[in-house]
């Protein structure tokens, strides 16, 4: 049992991370948009798994609900609406792409250098504020006290996203 | 955890939200009610403005007024910028009224989404917490994407909205990643705590760079300006007027606050970055404006170049520079509202007549419109005795005092180039004959807005002391 | 415990993959998906920092980024539908109207 736990906490995570990267690459490089959506769904689920490893149960659950349950469904609907069944040719080797890939390589190297150059301390054994039953209570305590204002603003944001989407379907000449 | 809520500080947001709800609901009502949406939206903005000026301003002293431990923070500085945003909003609503009726596409929801964008700006300006900066930026942007694409039967409008959306989403990704790095390096999202922990290690530097990129995008600074000409040209002209002023004022204002009061220790580092951005922005904005064939698109590039002058003011890193920027923004608000306001009147049915060829002879056929447009163009070009000249004067003076002589020269060179394309508008209006006679409907409300703007442009250009004093106070009390 | 740096590198790699997707794809819906990957990488960085700093603020931000992602998806896809109705296409290359 002890060995299993240590295997899980050490190697399983790297497998998870590796598969996440593979599926993310799948989103970007599959020629068919439907394949991309499925790969995106897998990426989201795997990232939720990584959140679980980081003791963020609540965030993991919301990730599944919002992304897998909401946003992915929106994407699928959209693909149905615009009836996209053609494969697309990727432009892999023109000058524009090469320049932008160069910039991207520069970006990832810069990020890696910065992250490796910063001395991060070890993780605390238990997260403060978490008593029992996971992080949900701690998240709720912070969200509904210190961060109540941004929470309300987020509700306006969602309302307005709805109004904005409605505006883009309005008929002409009825006012 | 105890959180003290200050209702006075919350009220402007509540008033604006009431406006959003009312206008959105009006979309479901009778046509006679729908027509009042613009009025309701304007009233809620004016009421919010009144509340900020009458209830919040007196409560601010040398220390800012706070609610919920810094989630909402009103200082003289943020109130000044909030005022600019709210006034621009009322003017844009007044101009929209005529434009949308002429277009025959007036829906109350249009005002609801613009009000939401204004709420986002208020949240972003009056806070000292990165969470609010992020969520405010999104509340600012997402309705703007929709309002650019509002004329959804016009390909250029939807295309502008889509480009704005894609590039804007990338920019918010960068901003969020930058905030994540700052959070990782300092362990907090609150400005005051971050100031105390700021060191100059590389995580801070990269985080700040990402935040700078995100905000430079909103200010349409080169090389993050690719969306601007398309979005500005595709949007309904009153929306363009609003977009060219308010988000820019907010992005520059928040950038100054973050750079000056959260990362003062890293001044040598971010100064270089802003310096490069500002030079690129002035040069690209001015030279791209020269070759345009449409006045609306020319004004889009010109507004990019103005972002460059504002960024130059940031480089000065002094109270004088900030007060110059604030004065510049106040003047720029008057001028740009007016310039786009004139263009919004050059409209018959679905068609905008805003190319250089279309405006030929306007000055003779519509003398008043010609005079207004000339005033705004002279002011944008920085001709003395207008507010545009005084704004540039204050910013460049601050640069020279901060020993950035050569940067000031770049700015002055840019303004000299800009004289060519601004005067070209005036020349086309008065010198050329127009073979086609078009009958434009000069709406009274829009003409009133234009008249007020042009009188204020001249008045503030001749007697700048009053506004300059207020800007000076605002610049000194940022926190 | 896995060190923080591993999570950060994963986040940086995902961020980069998202940007590559935006740059090389021509289909607007796939570009939106790449944007979602970018936002996910940001979330991952926030949660990792939050765990290793031992405070909850990072997870709260992630919660807000979820809300933002949902709002962006709704408006973005409405824009795509509007574009598709006009052009019968969702390729970025068809956006040439306003170049230059």
XYZ file of C-alpha atoms in Angstrom:
754
model
C 0.000 0.000 0.000
C 2.785 2.350 1.008
C 4.629 1.602 -2.229
C 1.503 2.181 -4.267
C 0.913 5.567 -2.682
C 4.471 6.662 -3.299
C 4.326 5.402 -6.908
C 1.084 7.281 -7.408
C 2.348 10.548 -5.998
C 5.652 10.372 -7.841
C 5.214 8.836 -11.273
C 1.490 8.944 -11.962
C 1.589 12.713 -12.027
C 4.284 12.738 -14.702
C 2.297 10.320 -16.807
C -0.711 12.595 -16.372
C 1.330 15.636 -17.368
C 2.758 13.877 -20.406
C -0.664 12.811 -21.636
C -1.992 16.329 -21.047
C 0.691 17.758 -23.305
C -0.037 15.116 -25.935
C -3.757 15.887 -25.983
C -3.085 19.630 -26.087
C -0.826 19.063 -29.090
C -3.680 17.015 -30.511
C -6.027 20.007 -30.257
C -3.640 22.158 -32.227
C -2.473 19.651 -34.817
C -5.528 17.606 -35.735
C -6.813 18.547 -39.153
C -10.417 17.880 -38.295
C -12.077 20.305 -35.870
C -14.192 17.528 -34.321
C -11.021 15.669 -33.340
C -9.744 18.905 -31.829
C -12.845 19.209 -29.648
C -12.450 15.669 -28.348
C -8.769 16.283 -27.636
C -9.705 19.501 -25.843
C -12.212 17.616 -23.698
C -9.487 15.109 -22.736
C -7.080 17.945 -21.938
C -9.639 19.545 -19.632
C -10.305 16.279 -17.792
C -6.583 15.609 -17.365
C -5.973 19.129 -16.080
C -8.763 18.519 -13.564
C -6.797 15.450 -12.463
C -3.720 17.598 -11.931
C -5.811 20.002 -9.819
C -6.742 17.021 -7.635
C -3.041 16.274 -7.166
C -2.626 19.870 -5.996
C -5.315 19.479 -3.304
C -7.760 21.718 -5.171
C -10.836 19.504 -5.176
C -13.319 22.315 -5.653
C -11.479 23.771 -8.628
C -11.203 20.303 -10.162
C -14.954 19.817 -9.867
C -15.732 23.238 -11.340
C -13.263 22.553 -14.144
C -15.222 19.445 -15.089
C -18.591 21.168 -14.786
C -17.751 24.398 -16.586
C -15.398 23.136 -19.273
C -16.481 19.586 -19.950
C -20.131 20.306 -19.228
C -20.475 23.805 -20.617
C -17.825 25.153 -22.905
C -17.071 21.916 -24.767
C -20.791 21.461 -25.428
C -20.879 25.009 -26.826
C -18.010 24.136 -29.161
C -19.714 20.969 -30.327
C -22.947 22.857 -30.998
C -21.007 25.396 -32.952
C -19.387 22.753 -35.116
C -22.833 21.327 -35.814
C -24.195 24.772 -36.680
C -21.483 25.696 -39.127
C -21.411 22.109 -40.452
C -17.686 21.844 -40.529
C -16.695 18.533 -42.019
C -13.871 19.542 -44.290
C -10.301 18.802 -43.268
C -8.079 21.801 -43.149
C -4.568 22.099 -44.527
C -2.201 23.354 -41.863
C 0.230 26.007 -42.953
C 3.332 24.611 -41.391
C 6.150 25.891 -43.537
C 5.696 29.439 -44.750
C 7.809 32.363 -43.577
C 5.069 33.759 -41.380
C 4.750 30.489 -39.491
C 8.497 30.074 -39.139
C 8.889 33.584 -37.719
C 6.038 33.087 -35.289
C 7.336 29.671 -34.220
C 10.700 31.330 -33.582
C 8.992 33.872 -31.331
C 7.134 31.100 -29.537
C 10.352 29.143 -28.980
C 11.896 32.291 -27.540
C 8.876 32.658 -25.246
C 9.018 29.119 -23.878
C 12.788 29.328 -23.330
C 12.323 32.633 -21.505
C 9.597 31.153 -19.313
C 11.710 28.088 -18.532
C 14.791 30.162 -17.703
C 12.778 32.373 -15.374
C 11.047 29.480 -13.656
C 14.268 27.526 -13.179
C 16.077 30.656 -12.035
C 13.646 31.368 -9.217
C 14.328 29.545 -5.963
C 10.935 28.222 -4.869
C 10.606 26.837 -1.384
C 9.167 23.373 -0.731
C 5.413 22.988 -0.446
C 3.848 23.233 2.987
C 2.751 19.774 4.126
C -0.849 20.892 4.511
C -2.454 23.965 3.071
C -3.352 26.491 5.743
C -7.064 27.054 6.293
C -7.861 23.525 5.202
C -9.231 21.772 8.236
C -10.937 18.716 6.918
C -13.029 17.785 3.961
C -10.715 19.324 1.388
C -10.259 22.829 0.109
C -13.891 23.586 -0.682
C -14.621 25.176 2.671
C -11.477 27.305 2.494
C -12.353 28.477 -1.026
C -15.902 29.349 0.041
C -14.660 31.236 3.091
C -12.350 33.406 1.000
C -14.667 33.796 -1.971
C -17.663 34.984 -0.008
C -15.792 37.361 2.277
C -12.735 39.061 0.816
C -13.634 38.415 -2.820
C -17.361 39.047 -2.745
C -17.092 42.159 -4.952
C -15.294 40.468 -7.861
C -17.753 37.613 -7.437
C -20.636 40.012 -8.074
C -18.764 41.576 -10.986
C -18.355 38.097 -12.459
C -22.123 37.694 -12.275
C -22.569 40.925 -14.256
C -20.020 39.580 -16.736
C -22.022 36.403 -17.314
C -25.271 38.366 -17.663
C -23.670 40.678 -20.182
C -22.167 37.814 -22.154
C -25.716 36.555 -22.563
C -27.043 39.979 -23.605
C -24.086 40.375 -25.960
C -24.807 37.058 -27.633
C -28.487 38.045 -27.996
C -27.535 41.411 -29.527
C -25.674 39.594 -32.287
C -28.869 37.819 -33.359
C -31.208 40.849 -33.417
C -33.518 41.374 -36.352
C -33.401 44.579 -38.321
C -35.973 47.304 -38.713
C -38.259 46.345 -35.866
C -37.512 49.257 -33.581
C -12.956 37.046 8.172
C -14.465 40.470 8.682
C -14.972 42.671 5.677
C -16.196 46.229 5.998
C -18.452 47.283 3.183
C -18.712 50.964 2.357
C -22.022 51.492 0.590
C -21.067 54.966 -0.624
C -18.165 53.453 -2.508
C -20.320 50.696 -3.981
C -23.120 52.983 -5.164
C -21.694 53.994 -8.582
C -21.437 50.325 -9.535
C -24.947 49.641 -8.256
C -26.355 52.581 -10.237
C -24.644 51.419 -13.415
C -25.854 47.871 -12.859
C -29.404 49.167 -12.418
C -28.959 50.900 -15.780
C -27.769 47.640 -17.385
C -30.735 45.692 -16.029
C -33.284 48.328 -17.023
C -32.014 48.766 -20.570
C -31.685 45.017 -21.071
C -35.285 44.537 -19.869
C -36.539 47.318 -22.123
C -35.638 45.129 -25.071
C -38.682 43.017 -24.277
C -41.125 45.944 -24.097
C -43.217 48.060 -26.473
C -41.543 50.173 -29.135
C -42.527 53.410 -27.403
C -40.630 52.246 -24.306
C -37.664 50.987 -26.305
C -37.064 54.478 -27.657
C -36.261 55.667 -24.144
C -33.341 53.268 -23.665
C -30.703 55.849 -24.573
C -32.218 58.282 -22.125
C -32.301 55.699 -19.312
C -28.693 54.723 -19.994
C -27.581 58.367 -20.001
C -29.457 59.062 -16.776
C -27.782 56.166 -14.997
C -24.354 57.324 -16.167
C -25.074 60.932 -15.145
C -26.366 59.750 -11.780
C -23.215 57.650 -11.252
C -21.127 60.690 -12.223
C -23.042 62.869 -9.778
C -22.557 60.301 -7.029
C -18.815 60.066 -7.639
C -18.410 63.847 -7.666
C -20.784 64.738 -4.818
C -20.567 61.830 -2.431
C -17.225 60.162 -3.001
C -14.969 63.070 -3.941
C -15.530 65.016 -0.674
C -14.751 61.875 1.334
C -11.320 61.493 -0.264
C -8.475 63.225 1.448
C -4.782 62.616 1.073
C -5.684 58.977 1.696
C -7.963 57.135 -0.683
C -11.506 56.056 0.166
C -11.629 52.302 0.591
C -14.175 49.547 0.767
C -13.598 45.864 1.447
C -9.902 46.260 2.243
C -8.851 47.780 -1.046
C -11.186 45.957 -3.445
C -12.629 49.391 -4.172
C -10.272 52.338 -3.805
C -11.180 55.860 -4.844
C -8.365 58.375 -5.030
C -8.298 61.796 -6.713
C -6.450 60.118 -9.547
C -8.993 57.368 -10.130
C -11.921 59.777 -9.759
C -10.433 62.035 -12.446
C -10.174 59.117 -14.866
C -13.625 57.823 -13.900
C -14.985 61.267 -14.740
C -13.400 61.108 -18.201
C -14.908 57.669 -18.809
C -18.405 58.686 -17.676
C -18.479 61.931 -19.680
C -17.309 60.076 -22.798
C -20.082 57.566 -22.238
C -22.825 60.212 -22.121
C -21.484 61.851 -25.276
C -21.321 58.479 -27.046
C -24.916 57.708 -26.050
C -26.062 61.074 -27.379
C -24.300 60.458 -30.711
C -25.617 56.879 -30.945
C -29.223 58.029 -30.791
C -29.128 59.615 -34.263
C -26.702 57.140 -35.797
C -28.724 54.073 -34.869
C -32.031 55.595 -35.975
C -30.488 56.477 -39.329
C -29.180 52.918 -39.522
C -32.656 51.693 -38.513
C -31.068 49.254 -36.082
C -31.669 50.680 -32.628
C -32.072 48.164 -29.826
C -32.014 48.848 -26.069
C -29.493 46.033 -25.588
C -26.927 48.175 -27.380
C -26.980 50.574 -24.426
C -26.941 47.684 -21.944
C -23.673 46.292 -23.286
C -22.016 49.713 -23.459
C -23.087 50.368 -19.852
C -21.541 47.032 -18.861
C -18.298 48.072 -20.487
C -18.393 51.315 -18.484
C -18.980 49.339 -15.289
C -15.903 47.282 -16.110
C -13.877 50.463 -16.539
C -15.054 51.801 -13.175
C -14.092 48.502 -11.508
C -10.680 48.527 -13.141
C -9.880 52.134 -12.299
C -11.060 52.175 -8.702
C -9.326 49.185 -7.204
C -6.064 48.112 -5.671
C -6.322 44.404 -6.268
C -5.221 42.400 -9.285
C -8.356 40.246 -9.225
C -10.475 43.312 -9.880
C -8.056 44.514 -12.543
C -8.490 41.230 -14.389
C -12.241 40.832 -14.006
C -12.753 44.552 -14.741
C -10.701 44.257 -17.915
C -12.848 41.363 -19.057
C -16.065 43.177 -18.216
C -14.677 46.099 -20.220
C -13.688 44.004 -23.234
C -16.329 41.335 -23.726
C -19.224 43.811 -24.216
C -16.969 45.884 -26.485
C -16.368 42.880 -28.768
C -20.124 42.541 -29.075
C -20.709 46.255 -29.622
C -18.066 46.440 -32.379
C -19.894 43.626 -34.172
C -23.258 45.204 -33.355
C -24.041 46.035 -37.002
C -24.011 42.323 -37.650
C -25.339 42.550 -41.235
C -22.189 44.434 -42.264
C -19.183 42.180 -42.940
C -16.652 44.818 -41.883
C -18.365 45.241 -38.517
C -18.417 41.532 -37.671
C -14.889 41.124 -38.965
C -13.658 43.991 -36.785
C -15.372 42.424 -33.790
C -13.919 39.006 -34.488
C -10.370 40.322 -34.879
C -10.731 42.388 -31.729
C -12.045 39.308 -29.952
C -9.267 36.913 -30.982
C -6.424 39.322 -30.271
C -8.136 40.549 -27.096
C -8.457 37.025 -25.757
C -4.739 36.460 -26.334
C -3.973 39.714 -24.525
C -6.084 38.726 -21.527
C -4.263 35.387 -21.485
C -0.972 37.260 -21.225
C -2.325 39.594 -18.559
C -3.613 36.665 -16.491
C -0.296 34.828 -16.802
C 1.521 37.964 -15.728
C -0.725 38.278 -12.690
C -0.049 34.598 -11.910
C 3.693 35.245 -11.904
C 3.383 38.300 -9.697
C 1.199 36.241 -7.373
C 3.753 33.428 -7.333
C 6.593 35.799 -6.589
C 4.865 37.862 -3.913
C 2.162 35.586 -2.516
C -0.507 38.230 -2.776
C -2.796 39.983 -5.227
C -3.204 43.136 -3.210
C -1.204 46.164 -4.402
C -0.178 47.246 -0.925
C 1.155 43.831 0.044
C 2.959 43.460 -3.274
C 4.680 46.840 -2.857
C 6.096 45.643 0.440
C 7.472 42.423 -1.013
C 8.720 43.683 -4.358
C 12.200 42.568 -5.136
C 13.659 42.686 -8.586
C 13.999 38.985 -9.294
C 13.281 37.617 -12.727
C 9.814 36.237 -11.958
C 8.677 39.768 -11.136
C 10.251 41.109 -14.301
C 8.591 38.600 -16.598
C 5.268 38.992 -14.799
C 5.422 42.751 -15.175
C 6.343 42.381 -18.847
C 3.283 40.197 -19.463
C 1.000 42.646 -17.639
C 2.499 45.484 -19.676
C 1.756 43.570 -22.882
C -1.852 42.948 -21.845
C -2.505 46.603 -21.062
C -0.553 47.906 -24.076
C -2.924 45.867 -26.195
C -5.946 47.637 -24.726
C -4.262 51.002 -25.268
C -3.558 49.967 -28.900
C 0.184 50.529 -28.617
C 2.419 49.231 -31.423
C 3.159 46.268 -31.847
C -0.124 45.282 -30.184
C -2.278 47.507 -32.391
C -3.217 45.131 -35.234
C -6.844 44.946 -34.157
C -7.357 48.677 -33.790
C -7.795 49.978 -37.363
C -10.190 47.182 -38.323
C -12.230 47.346 -35.132
C -12.391 51.154 -35.240
C -13.423 51.243 -38.870
C -15.923 48.406 -38.645
C -17.739 49.640 -35.544
C -20.633 52.093 -35.584
C -19.030 55.562 -35.457
C -20.304 56.515 -31.952
C -18.902 53.208 -30.646
C -15.603 54.100 -32.321
C -15.647 57.444 -30.547
C -16.193 55.689 -27.241
C -13.602 52.976 -27.938
C -10.917 55.385 -29.015
C -11.132 57.289 -25.729
C -12.424 55.356 -22.740
C -10.556 52.007 -22.928
C -7.395 53.917 -23.796
C -7.769 56.224 -20.798
C -8.414 53.224 -18.563
C -5.506 51.154 -19.910
C -3.033 54.054 -19.648
C -4.400 55.071 -16.243
C -4.186 51.578 -14.766
C -0.761 51.061 -16.327
C 0.532 54.221 -14.656
C -0.903 53.148 -11.337
C 0.615 49.669 -11.537
C 4.008 50.901 -12.714
C 4.323 53.933 -10.428
C 2.792 52.740 -7.209
C 3.222 48.945 -7.277
C 6.585 48.545 -9.010
C 8.515 51.756 -8.267
C 11.642 49.735 -7.429
C 11.783 48.375 -10.953
C 11.635 51.760 -12.661
C 14.857 51.246 -14.632
C 13.499 48.042 -16.059
C 9.992 49.077 -17.165
C 11.117 52.497 -18.320
C 13.081 50.897 -21.155
C 10.117 48.780 -22.227
C 7.659 51.697 -22.221
C 10.217 53.867 -24.024
C 10.500 51.388 -26.898
C 6.719 50.969 -27.057
C 6.109 54.710 -27.153
C 8.625 55.419 -29.919
C 7.270 52.571 -32.074
C 3.694 53.697 -31.459
C 4.291 57.320 -32.418
C 6.231 56.424 -35.562
C 3.980 53.633 -36.865
C 0.758 55.437 -35.939
C 1.725 58.651 -37.695
C 3.176 57.153 -40.851
C 0.353 54.658 -41.330
C -2.170 57.479 -40.919
C -0.665 59.353 -43.884
C -1.519 56.710 -46.479
C -5.151 56.101 -45.497
C -7.981 56.882 -47.903
C -10.753 56.939 -45.316
C -10.986 59.668 -42.692
C -12.375 57.181 -40.179
C -9.443 54.825 -40.656
C -7.014 57.752 -40.586
C -8.465 58.771 -37.217
C -8.019 55.163 -36.025
C -4.295 55.318 -36.787
C -4.107 58.810 -35.349
C -5.566 57.488 -32.102
C -2.775 54.891 -32.075
C -0.215 57.680 -32.376
C -1.887 59.548 -29.505
C -1.460 56.444 -27.344
C 2.227 56.858 -28.154
C 2.369 60.425 -26.798
C 0.603 59.222 -23.646
C 3.130 56.401 -23.193
C 5.932 58.964 -23.576
C 4.479 60.758 -20.565
C 4.822 57.544 -18.551
C 8.541 57.415 -19.315
C 9.046 60.788 -17.595
C 8.202 59.126 -14.230
C 7.267 62.321 -12.437
C 4.153 63.974 -11.025
C 4.473 66.509 -13.819
C 4.355 63.729 -16.404
C 1.233 62.158 -14.893
C -0.545 65.478 -14.663
C 0.402 66.108 -18.307
C -1.075 62.742 -19.285
C -4.293 63.435 -17.371
C -4.654 66.835 -19.029
C -3.928 65.256 -22.396
C -6.611 62.612 -21.818
C -9.195 65.218 -20.816
C -8.469 67.226 -23.960
C -8.283 64.149 -26.136
C -11.727 63.147 -24.879
C -13.222 66.430 -26.136
C -11.426 66.342 -29.478
C -12.043 62.723 -30.394
C -15.691 62.764 -29.344
C -16.068 65.739 -31.643
C -14.098 64.358 -34.583
C -15.909 61.019 -34.615
C -19.146 62.878 -33.853
C -18.818 64.828 -37.114
C -18.193 61.575 -38.980
C -21.232 59.975 -37.353
C -23.416 62.656 -38.965
C -22.100 61.958 -42.484
C -24.531 59.126 -42.935
C -27.489 58.381 -45.151
C -29.329 55.161 -44.394
C -26.843 52.305 -44.209
C -23.963 54.149 -45.799
C -21.258 56.126 -44.072
C -19.616 58.790 -46.229
C -16.286 59.062 -44.479
C -13.599 58.790 -47.168
C -11.570 61.813 -48.233
C -13.492 61.927 -51.514
C -16.833 61.879 -49.719
C -16.097 64.840 -47.479
C -15.229 67.177 -50.366
C -17.174 70.395 -50.193
C -18.721 69.628 -46.812
C -17.337 72.884 -45.464
C -19.444 74.926 -47.930
C -22.618 72.892 -47.830
C -22.667 72.561 -44.045
C -20.706 75.562 -42.692
C -21.229 74.679 -39.043
C -20.037 71.098 -39.528
C -17.007 72.404 -41.428
C -16.069 74.782 -38.627
C -16.434 72.071 -35.984
C -14.332 69.584 -37.927
C -11.630 72.199 -38.574
C -11.436 73.000 -34.869
C -11.033 69.304 -34.004
C -8.463 68.680 -36.715
C -6.381 71.729 -35.736
C -6.540 70.574 -32.148
C -5.496 66.990 -32.973
C -2.596 68.382 -34.978
C -1.528 70.413 -31.948
C -2.006 73.904 -33.383
C -1.617 76.493 -30.560
C -4.718 77.955 -28.872
C -6.365 74.524 -28.799
C -6.426 71.952 -26.033
C -4.456 69.480 -28.157
C -1.492 71.835 -28.186
C -1.570 72.351 -24.427
C -1.729 68.587 -23.769
C 1.315 67.911 -25.905
C 3.057 70.916 -24.378
C 2.634 69.592 -20.820
C 3.732 66.049 -21.711
C 6.815 67.159 -23.652
C 7.732 69.673 -20.952
C 7.674 66.880 -18.366
C 9.887 64.776 -20.654
C 12.433 67.570 -21.030
C 12.510 68.121 -17.262
C 13.156 64.391 -16.838
C 16.121 64.663 -19.243
C 14.483 62.817 -22.108
C 15.215 65.501 -24.691
C 15.556 63.125 -27.634
C 12.294 61.336 -26.820
C 10.525 64.702 -26.707
C 12.024 65.457 -30.126
C 10.632 62.190 -31.516
C 7.225 63.200 -30.186
C 7.451 66.686 -31.668
C 8.584 65.196 -34.984
C 5.574 62.887 -34.939
C 3.222 65.803 -34.328
C 4.754 67.717 -37.238
C 4.145 64.745 -39.540
C 0.584 64.520 -38.239
C -0.139 68.120 -39.295
C -0.063 66.916 -42.903
C -2.843 64.361 -42.660
C -5.046 66.365 -40.308
C -4.902 69.447 -42.511
C -5.594 67.258 -45.532
C -9.075 66.749 -44.053
C -9.625 70.493 -43.786
C -8.272 71.014 -47.300
C -10.637 68.407 -48.704
C -13.565 69.992 -46.907
C -12.942 73.490 -48.274
C -10.786 73.321 -51.380
C -12.311 70.606 -53.501
C -15.620 70.626 -55.315
C -17.899 67.684 -54.778
C -19.778 66.566 -57.880
C -22.322 64.652 -55.824
C -24.814 66.507 -53.684
C -25.744 64.567 -50.576
C -28.349 65.575 -48.055
C -27.193 64.766 -44.531
C -29.553 64.993 -41.613
C -27.875 67.213 -39.004
C -29.458 65.937 -35.829
C -29.928 68.590 -33.140
C -28.698 66.439 -30.245
C -25.504 65.430 -32.046
C -24.886 69.037 -33.145
C -25.250 70.176 -29.532
C -22.603 67.641 -28.444
C -20.305 68.864 -31.215
C -20.878 72.509 -30.307
C -20.076 71.883 -26.635
C -16.949 69.931 -27.564
C -15.609 72.544 -29.961
C -16.268 75.446 -27.572
C -14.507 73.544 -24.775
C -11.588 72.633 -27.046
C -10.957 76.333 -27.709
C -11.723 77.446 -24.150
C -9.461 74.847 -22.545
C -6.778 75.692 -25.084
C -6.861 79.390 -24.194
C -7.349 78.973 -20.431
C -5.789 75.635 -19.508
C -4.897 76.605 -15.920
C -8.095 75.335 -14.323
C -7.958 71.817 -15.795
C -4.187 71.701 -15.340
C -4.592 72.446 -11.622
C -7.148 69.677 -11.178
C -4.940 67.265 -13.142
C -2.028 68.250 -10.943
C -3.917 67.428 -7.748
C -5.134 64.160 -9.243
C -1.594 63.215 -10.235
C -0.252 63.800 -6.741
C -2.769 61.604 -4.919
C -2.668 58.290 -6.664
C -3.141 56.029 -3.644
C 5.748 15.893 -3.176
C 6.439 16.894 -6.757
C 8.332 20.197 -6.860
C 6.547 23.357 -7.977
C 8.803 23.794 -10.979
C 7.326 20.728 -12.702
C 3.849 22.188 -12.623
C 5.144 25.524 -13.866
C 6.956 23.934 -16.783
C 3.776 22.061 -17.717
C 1.907 25.353 -17.538
C 4.501 27.104 -19.707
C 4.369 24.297 -22.277
C 0.566 24.416 -22.433
C 0.660 28.212 -22.783
C 3.060 27.875 -25.692
C 0.962 25.169 -27.352
C -2.019 27.519 -27.106
C -0.099 30.319 -28.806
C 1.172 27.995 -31.534
C -2.422 26.966 -32.168
C -3.537 30.568 -32.533
C -0.703 31.273 -34.952
C -0.909 28.263 -37.247
C -4.618 27.412 -37.359
C -6.902 29.049 -39.883
C -10.166 27.806 -38.500
C -11.661 30.261 -36.026
C -13.176 27.567 -33.798
C -9.821 25.845 -33.390
C -8.304 29.223 -32.570
C -10.898 29.559 -29.783
C -9.903 26.129 -28.506
C -6.270 27.230 -28.424
C -7.315 30.254 -26.370
C -9.009 27.889 -23.905
C -5.769 25.923 -23.614
C -3.937 29.181 -22.848
C -6.399 30.039 -20.090
C -6.053 26.516 -18.686
C -2.303 26.900 -18.469
C -2.809 30.134 -16.529
C -5.177 28.311 -14.166
C -2.633 25.575 -13.637
C 0.017 28.129 -12.686
C -2.391 29.789 -10.251
C -3.402 26.532 -8.548
C 0.210 25.383 -8.288
C 1.323 28.698 -6.794
C -1.651 28.647 -4.454
C -0.746 25.162 -3.178
C 2.906 26.007 -2.692
C 2.340 29.414 -1.111
C -0.286 27.927 1.181
C -2.935 30.580 0.512
C -6.278 30.436 -1.199
C -6.160 33.574 -3.356
C -4.821 31.710 -6.378
C -7.731 29.283 -6.418
C -10.177 32.194 -6.216
C -8.621 33.759 -9.310
C -8.995 30.438 -11.118
C -12.678 30.520 -10.253
C -12.968 33.940 -11.911
C -11.007 32.799 -14.939
C -13.595 30.044 -15.379
C -16.337 32.667 -15.450
C -14.362 34.733 -17.940
C -13.704 31.710 -20.155
C -17.410 30.890 -20.232
C -18.363 34.485 -21.083
C -15.688 34.663 -23.786
C -16.846 31.395 -25.300
C -20.466 32.594 -25.438
C -19.711 35.929 -27.114
C -16.988 34.472 -29.331
C -19.194 31.737 -30.676
C -22.023 34.235 -31.264
C -19.524 36.232 -33.319
C -18.589 33.130 -35.296
C -22.244 32.437 -36.073
C -22.732 36.050 -37.217
C -19.645 35.735 -39.423
C -20.722 32.391 -40.796
C -24.163 33.745 -41.721
C -22.507 36.476 -43.775
C -19.648 34.566 -45.332
C -20.496 30.851 -45.201
C -16.955 30.296 -43.961
C -15.032 30.231 -40.713
C -11.515 30.606 -42.097
C -9.403 33.518 -40.916
C -7.960 33.867 -44.410
C -11.324 35.101 -45.626
C -10.916 38.222 -43.508
C -9.326 40.425 -46.106
C -11.862 43.198 -46.278
C -10.037 45.696 -44.133
C -6.367 44.880 -44.613
C -3.709 47.564 -45.066
